[in-house]
mmCIF file of C-alpha atoms and ligand atoms in Angstrom:
data_model
loop_
_atom_site.group_PDB
_atom_site.id
_atom_site.type_symbol
_atom_site.label_atom_id
_atom_site.label_comp_id
_atom_site.label_asym_id
_atom_site.label_seq_id
_atom_site.Cartn_x
_atom_site.Cartn_y
_atom_site.Cartn_z
ATOM 1 C CA MET A 1 0.022 -0.044 0.045
ATOM 2 C CA SER A 2 1.615 3.510 -0.868
ATOM 3 C CA THR A 3 1.497 6.367 1.600
ATOM 4 C CA LYS A 4 0.809 9.734 0.383
ATOM 5 C CA PRO A 5 4.043 11.823 0.751
ATOM 6 C CA ASP A 6 4.011 14.231 3.600
ATOM 7 C CA GLN A 7 3.302 17.566 1.830
ATOM 8 C CA ASN A 8 4.035 19.657 4.902
ATOM 9 C CA GLY A 9 6.891 18.282 6.063
ATOM 10 C CA LEU A 10 8.427 18.434 2.752
ATOM 11 C CA LYS A 11 7.524 22.231 2.227
ATOM 12 C CA ALA A 12 9.458 22.513 6.136
ATOM 13 C CA ALA A 13 12.310 20.386 4.907
ATOM 14 C CA ALA A 14 12.516 23.011 1.537
ATOM 15 C CA ALA A 15 12.550 25.597 4.003
ATOM 16 C CA LYS A 16 14.915 25.135 5.883
ATOM 17 C CA ALA A 17 17.495 24.055 3.422
ATOM 18 C CA ALA A 18 17.013 28.084 2.725
ATOM 19 C CA VAL A 19 18.516 28.841 5.495
ATOM 20 C CA ALA A 20 22.107 27.724 3.840
ATOM 21 C CA TYR A 21 21.607 30.411 1.665
ATOM 22 C CA VAL A 22 20.829 33.322 3.775
ATOM 23 C CA PRO A 23 23.900 35.513 4.618
ATOM 24 C CA ASP A 24 24.576 37.188 8.211
ATOM 25 C CA ASN A 25 23.309 41.025 8.252
ATOM 26 C CA ALA A 26 21.653 41.200 5.324
ATOM 27 C CA ILE A 27 18.003 42.163 4.338
ATOM 28 C CA ILE A 28 16.271 39.480 2.994
ATOM 29 C CA GLY A 29 13.477 39.590 0.374
ATOM 30 C CA VAL A 30 10.884 37.110 1.705
ATOM 31 C CA GLY A 31 7.739 35.756 -0.746
ATOM 32 C CA THR A 32 4.401 34.363 0.401
ATOM 33 C CA GLY A 33 2.324 31.268 0.838
ATOM 34 C CA SER A 34 2.600 28.301 3.067
ATOM 35 C CA THR A 35 5.811 26.727 2.445
ATOM 36 C CA VAL A 36 7.054 30.424 2.730
ATOM 37 C CA ASN A 37 5.409 30.661 6.042
ATOM 38 C CA PHE A 38 8.061 27.831 7.229
ATOM 39 C CA PHE A 39 10.955 29.573 5.623
ATOM 40 C CA ILE A 40 9.635 32.483 8.012
ATOM 41 C CA ASP A 41 9.774 30.033 10.796
ATOM 42 C CA GLU A 42 13.208 29.642 10.608
ATOM 43 C CA LEU A 43 14.183 32.903 9.668
ATOM 44 C CA ILE A 44 12.854 33.648 13.080
ATOM 45 C CA LYS A 45 15.083 31.803 14.565
ATOM 46 C CA ILE A 46 18.072 33.045 13.374
ATOM 47 C CA ARG A 47 16.694 36.300 14.015
ATOM 48 C CA ASP A 48 19.848 37.934 14.898
ATOM 49 C CA ARG A 49 21.200 37.327 11.834
ATOM 50 C CA VAL A 50 18.739 38.887 9.721
ATOM 51 C CA LYS A 51 19.571 42.378 9.213
ATOM 52 C CA ALA A 52 15.756 43.261 7.938
ATOM 53 C CA ALA A 53 13.058 41.647 5.119
ATOM 54 C CA VAL A 54 11.735 43.200 2.512
ATOM 55 C CA SER A 55 8.450 41.695 2.252
ATOM 56 C CA SER A 56 5.953 40.802 -0.718
ATOM 57 C CA SER A 57 2.750 40.281 1.090
ATOM 58 C CA ASP A 58 0.461 42.098 4.123
ATOM 59 C CA ALA A 59 0.650 38.485 5.282
ATOM 60 C CA SER A 60 4.444 37.902 5.232
ATOM 61 C CA THR A 61 5.053 41.047 6.384
ATOM 62 C CA ALA A 62 2.322 40.239 9.356
ATOM 63 C CA ARG A 63 4.669 37.084 10.183
ATOM 64 C CA LEU A 64 7.581 38.300 9.964
ATOM 65 C CA LYS A 65 6.314 41.041 12.442
ATOM 66 C CA ALA A 66 5.096 38.916 14.805
ATOM 67 C CA GLY A 67 7.952 36.859 14.987
ATOM 68 C CA GLY A 68 10.785 39.818 15.700
ATOM 69 C CA ILE A 69 12.401 40.525 12.205
ATOM 70 C CA ASP A 70 12.190 43.849 10.805
ATOM 71 C CA VAL A 71 10.195 44.599 7.842
ATOM 72 C CA MET A 72 11.674 47.818 5.112
ATOM 73 C CA ALA A 73 10.418 48.959 2.447
ATOM 74 C CA LEU A 74 11.883 48.381 -0.450
ATOM 75 C CA ASN A 75 12.467 52.132 -2.109
ATOM 76 C CA ASP A 76 14.553 51.985 1.580
ATOM 77 C CA ALA A 77 16.092 48.966 1.295
ATOM 78 C CA GLY A 78 18.703 49.046 -1.763
ATOM 79 C CA PRO A 79 19.465 45.529 -3.723
ATOM 80 C CA ILE A 80 18.550 42.277 -1.792
ATOM 81 C CA ALA A 81 21.030 39.937 -1.527
ATOM 82 C CA VAL A 82 18.477 36.796 -1.552
ATOM 83 C CA TYR A 83 15.147 36.214 -1.946
ATOM 84 C CA VAL A 84 13.149 32.875 -1.057
ATOM 85 C CA ASP A 85 9.679 32.535 -2.595
ATOM 86 C CA GLY A 86 7.150 29.370 -3.316
ATOM 87 C CA ALA A 87 5.634 28.282 -6.298
ATOM 88 C CA ASP A 88 2.496 26.963 -7.855
ATOM 89 C CA GLU A 89 4.438 25.454 -10.862
ATOM 90 C CA VAL A 90 8.237 25.183 -11.729
ATOM 91 C CA THR A 91 9.656 23.462 -14.478
ATOM 92 C CA LYS A 92 13.371 22.361 -14.724
ATOM 93 C CA HIS A 93 14.652 25.210 -16.540
ATOM 94 C CA LEU A 94 13.461 26.890 -13.682
ATOM 95 C CA ALA A 95 10.534 29.178 -14.956
ATOM 96 C CA MET A 96 7.411 29.413 -12.477
ATOM 97 C CA ILE A 97 3.996 29.885 -12.131
ATOM 98 C CA LYS A 98 2.964 32.088 -9.286
ATOM 99 C CA GLY A 99 0.058 34.088 -7.562
ATOM 100 C CA GLY A 100 -1.590 31.422 -6.492
ATOM 101 C CA GLY A 101 -1.831 33.575 -3.153
ATOM 102 C CA ALA A 102 -2.355 37.148 -5.173
ATOM 103 C CA ALA A 103 0.798 38.570 -4.193
ATOM 104 C CA LEU A 104 2.577 38.143 -7.556
ATOM 105 C CA THR A 105 2.799 41.991 -7.781
ATOM 106 C CA ARG A 106 4.877 42.367 -5.047
ATOM 107 C CA GLU A 107 6.374 39.188 -5.227
ATOM 108 C CA LYS A 108 7.608 40.179 -9.001
ATOM 109 C CA VAL A 109 8.730 43.383 -8.132
ATOM 110 C CA VAL A 110 11.137 42.089 -5.372
ATOM 111 C CA ALA A 111 12.345 38.836 -6.866
ATOM 112 C CA ALA A 112 13.348 41.430 -10.226
ATOM 113 C CA ALA A 113 15.313 43.394 -6.981
ATOM 114 C CA SER A 114 17.214 40.278 -5.420
ATOM 115 C CA ASP A 115 20.265 39.517 -6.391
ATOM 116 C CA LYS A 116 19.589 35.625 -6.159
ATOM 117 C CA PHE A 117 16.143 34.083 -6.362
ATOM 118 C CA VAL A 118 16.249 30.793 -4.256
ATOM 119 C CA CYS A 119 12.035 28.844 -5.012
ATOM 120 C CA VAL A 120 11.536 26.584 -2.276
ATOM 121 C CA ALA A 121 8.661 23.703 -3.518
ATOM 122 C CA ASP A 122 7.996 20.226 -2.530
ATOM 123 C CA GLN A 123 7.926 17.654 -5.475
ATOM 124 C CA SER A 124 4.471 18.283 -6.464
ATOM 125 C CA LYS A 125 5.462 21.487 -8.315
ATOM 126 C CA LEU A 126 7.831 20.469 -11.116
ATOM 127 C CA VAL A 127 6.147 20.214 -13.756
ATOM 128 C CA ASP A 128 7.425 19.951 -17.967
ATOM 129 C CA ILE A 129 5.245 22.975 -19.367
ATOM 130 C CA LEU A 130 3.417 25.717 -17.149
ATOM 131 C CA GLY A 131 -0.298 25.930 -17.693
ATOM 132 C CA LYS A 132 -1.865 23.078 -15.708
ATOM 133 C CA PHE A 133 -2.770 25.791 -13.354
ATOM 134 C CA PRO A 134 -4.188 28.267 -13.716
ATOM 135 C CA LEU A 135 -2.310 31.446 -14.308
ATOM 136 C CA PRO A 136 -3.049 34.392 -12.456
ATOM 137 C CA VAL A 137 -3.285 37.864 -13.878
ATOM 138 C CA GLU A 138 -3.649 40.849 -11.736
ATOM 139 C CA VAL A 139 -5.700 43.492 -13.523
ATOM 140 C CA ILE A 140 -6.977 46.938 -12.286
ATOM 141 C CA PRO A 141 -10.651 46.891 -11.929
ATOM 142 C CA MET A 142 -11.927 48.587 -14.786
ATOM 143 C CA ALA A 143 -10.076 46.690 -17.175
ATOM 144 C CA ARG A 144 -11.491 43.609 -15.370
ATOM 145 C CA SER A 145 -13.479 43.006 -18.981
ATOM 146 C CA TYR A 146 -11.300 43.949 -21.677
ATOM 147 C CA VAL A 147 -8.944 41.989 -20.070
ATOM 148 C CA ALA A 148 -10.288 38.963 -19.991
ATOM 149 C CA ARG A 149 -11.740 39.081 -23.719
ATOM 150 C CA GLU A 150 -7.826 40.080 -24.863
ATOM 151 C CA LEU A 151 -6.662 36.523 -23.011
ATOM 152 C CA VAL A 152 -9.336 34.889 -24.431
ATOM 153 C CA LYS A 153 -7.908 35.869 -27.948
ATOM 154 C CA LEU A 154 -4.163 34.158 -26.564
ATOM 155 C CA GLY A 155 -6.487 31.166 -25.826
ATOM 156 C CA GLY A 156 -7.066 31.332 -22.221
ATOM 157 C CA HIS A 157 -10.385 30.651 -20.202
ATOM 158 C CA PRO A 158 -10.132 33.404 -17.515
ATOM 159 C CA GLU A 159 -11.966 32.980 -14.526
ATOM 160 C CA TRP A 160 -12.250 36.554 -12.112
ATOM 161 C CA ARG A 161 -11.141 35.201 -9.109
ATOM 162 C CA MET A 162 -13.723 35.210 -6.357
ATOM 163 C CA ARG A 163 -14.097 33.958 -2.526
ATOM 164 C CA GLU A 164 -17.041 33.610 -0.150
ATOM 165 C CA VAL A 165 -17.404 36.481 2.610
ATOM 166 C CA ASP A 166 -20.080 35.953 4.860
ATOM 167 C CA GLY A 167 -22.455 33.196 2.303
ATOM 168 C CA GLN A 168 -21.239 36.002 -0.381
ATOM 169 C CA MET A 169 -19.499 35.896 -3.382
ATOM 170 C CA ARG A 170 -16.890 38.451 -3.826
ATOM 171 C CA ALA A 171 -13.934 39.443 -5.508
ATOM 172 C CA VAL A 172 -10.469 38.583 -4.045
ATOM 173 C CA VAL A 173 -9.152 42.215 -3.588
ATOM 174 C CA THR A 174 -4.982 42.085 -3.763
ATOM 175 C CA ASP A 175 -2.943 43.792 -1.184
ATOM 176 C CA ASN A 176 -2.540 46.955 -4.556
ATOM 177 C CA GLY A 177 -6.221 47.069 -4.373
ATOM 178 C CA ASN A 178 -6.700 45.304 -7.396
ATOM 179 C CA TRP A 179 -8.911 41.994 -8.903
ATOM 180 C CA ILE A 180 -7.120 39.111 -10.097
ATOM 181 C CA LEU A 181 -7.958 36.953 -13.518
ATOM 182 C CA ASP A 182 -7.000 33.373 -13.575
ATOM 183 C CA VAL A 183 -6.513 31.514 -16.822
ATOM 184 C CA HIS A 184 -7.563 28.271 -17.778
ATOM 185 C CA GLY A 185 -6.429 26.198 -20.749
ATOM 186 C CA PHE A 186 -2.750 27.559 -21.425
ATOM 187 C CA SER A 187 0.076 25.532 -22.275
ATOM 188 C CA ILE A 188 2.873 27.824 -21.635
ATOM 189 C CA VAL A 189 5.427 26.404 -24.070
ATOM 190 C CA ASN A 190 6.849 29.749 -24.695
ATOM 191 C CA PRO A 191 7.010 31.088 -20.578
ATOM 192 C CA PRO A 192 8.867 34.040 -21.740
ATOM 193 C CA LEU A 193 6.920 35.129 -24.209
ATOM 194 C CA LEU A 194 3.679 34.602 -22.902
ATOM 195 C CA GLU A 195 4.939 36.893 -20.089
ATOM 196 C CA THR A 196 5.806 39.393 -22.404
ATOM 197 C CA GLU A 197 2.618 38.896 -24.670
ATOM 198 C CA ILE A 198 0.411 39.760 -21.521
ATOM 199 C CA ASN A 199 2.063 42.113 -19.624
ATOM 200 C CA GLN A 200 1.772 44.439 -23.241
ATOM 201 C CA ILE A 201 -2.638 43.980 -22.650
ATOM 202 C CA PRO A 202 -3.585 47.828 -21.393
ATOM 203 C CA GLY A 203 -4.895 47.434 -17.567
ATOM 204 C CA VAL A 204 -2.807 44.197 -16.764
ATOM 205 C CA VAL A 205 -1.225 44.816 -13.643
ATOM 206 C CA THR A 206 1.135 41.612 -13.995
ATOM 207 C CA ASN A 207 0.915 37.917 -14.674
ATOM 208 C CA GLY A 208 2.304 35.133 -12.695
ATOM 209 C CA ILE A 209 4.614 33.959 -15.366
ATOM 210 C CA PHE A 210 7.989 33.943 -13.941
ATOM 211 C CA ALA A 211 10.471 33.395 -16.471
ATOM 212 C CA ARG A 212 11.925 36.472 -17.780
ATOM 213 C CA ARG A 213 13.550 36.631 -14.271
ATOM 214 C CA CYS A 214 13.410 33.060 -13.418
ATOM 215 C CA ALA A 215 14.521 31.504 -9.794
ATOM 216 C CA ASP A 216 18.271 30.753 -9.664
ATOM 217 C CA VAL A 217 18.489 28.148 -7.405
ATOM 218 C CA LEU A 218 15.103 25.568 -7.162
ATOM 219 C CA LEU A 219 15.271 23.611 -3.661
ATOM 220 C CA LEU A 220 13.146 20.839 -4.556
ATOM 221 C CA ALA A 221 11.547 18.658 -1.793
ATOM 222 C CA THR A 222 10.971 15.228 -2.447
ATOM 223 C CA THR A 223 10.477 12.387 -0.470
ATOM 224 C CA ASP A 224 14.115 11.158 -1.030
ATOM 225 C CA GLY A 225 15.760 14.405 0.293
ATOM 226 C CA VAL A 226 15.931 18.201 -1.012
ATOM 227 C CA GLU A 227 17.175 18.597 -4.976
ATOM 228 C CA LYS A 228 19.036 21.228 -5.458
ATOM 229 C CA ARG A 229 18.797 22.596 -9.065
ATOM 230 C CA THR A 230 20.676 25.089 -10.002
ATOM 231 C CA ARG A 231 19.798 27.297 -14.212
HETATM 232 C C1 5RP B 1 1.600 33.758 -3.727
HETATM 233 C C2 5RP B 1 2.543 32.381 -4.141
HETATM 234 C C3 5RP B 1 2.851 31.328 -3.695
HETATM 235 O O1 5RP B 1 4.542 31.459 -3.825
HETATM 236 C C4 5RP B 1 2.515 29.712 -4.722
HETATM 237 O O2 5RP B 1 1.470 30.327 -4.297
HETATM 238 C C5 5RP B 1 2.894 29.001 -3.704
HETATM 239 O O3 5RP B 1 2.445 28.681 -2.734
HETATM 240 P P1 5RP B 1 2.028 27.545 -1.441
HETATM 241 O O4 5RP B 1 3.721 27.728 -0.793
HETATM 242 O O5 5RP B 1 1.189 28.342 -0.942
HETATM 243 O O6 5RP B 1 1.875 26.094 -2.349
HETATM 244 O O7 5RP B 1 2.919 33.054 -5.550
HETATM 245 O O8 5RP B 1 1.246 34.527 -4.450
#
């Protein structure tokens, strides 16, 4: 009888392995999500040698501050030594889909401002071709319907991300005050090209393909241990 891998255990293992990439007394870029939450827990254990963090979401900021880690604005931080974040899908070329937690825009900015991007993920996230996970696209609210029509022209099936609040369906609002379209049906054979095409649609803030600034290191937790992959 086969047993299902302990996904939280794998996420925690990947997060623990990322501590090796944290330089002493540096400013660390911190992503968002359940895998990153394990990384924040590790950072808290070594907070005496962490100068500060730049965070990609209000949720991560709250967790970092609760653990006694200073959070700086990116504008005050200058270049960041290392950025640690999860992924919804990642290829062996270290291109990713991100944004399942709706934090894609700040994640993309902090990743771009960082010298090294370390992706932490469990084995379920590794794919040959990106796109089975619906691609998140952050849009300014007045452009939602127009952007959705343009995404259909590119072959996608956009769905407006909603969640239930007090029994009613409400639009998910990002930390930037925008909305998310989750685009189904893409088979993303050329990630940098589609990343650029979608970002050129007026009204798009950014999309969840991370190919132009992909990860430098992938720490992939498997049932046989944490594999390190680099570009
Ligand atoms: C949030 C993200 C996350 O990195 C991604 O959704 C993975 O999350 P998790 O570690 O919970 O599986 O992009 O916007």
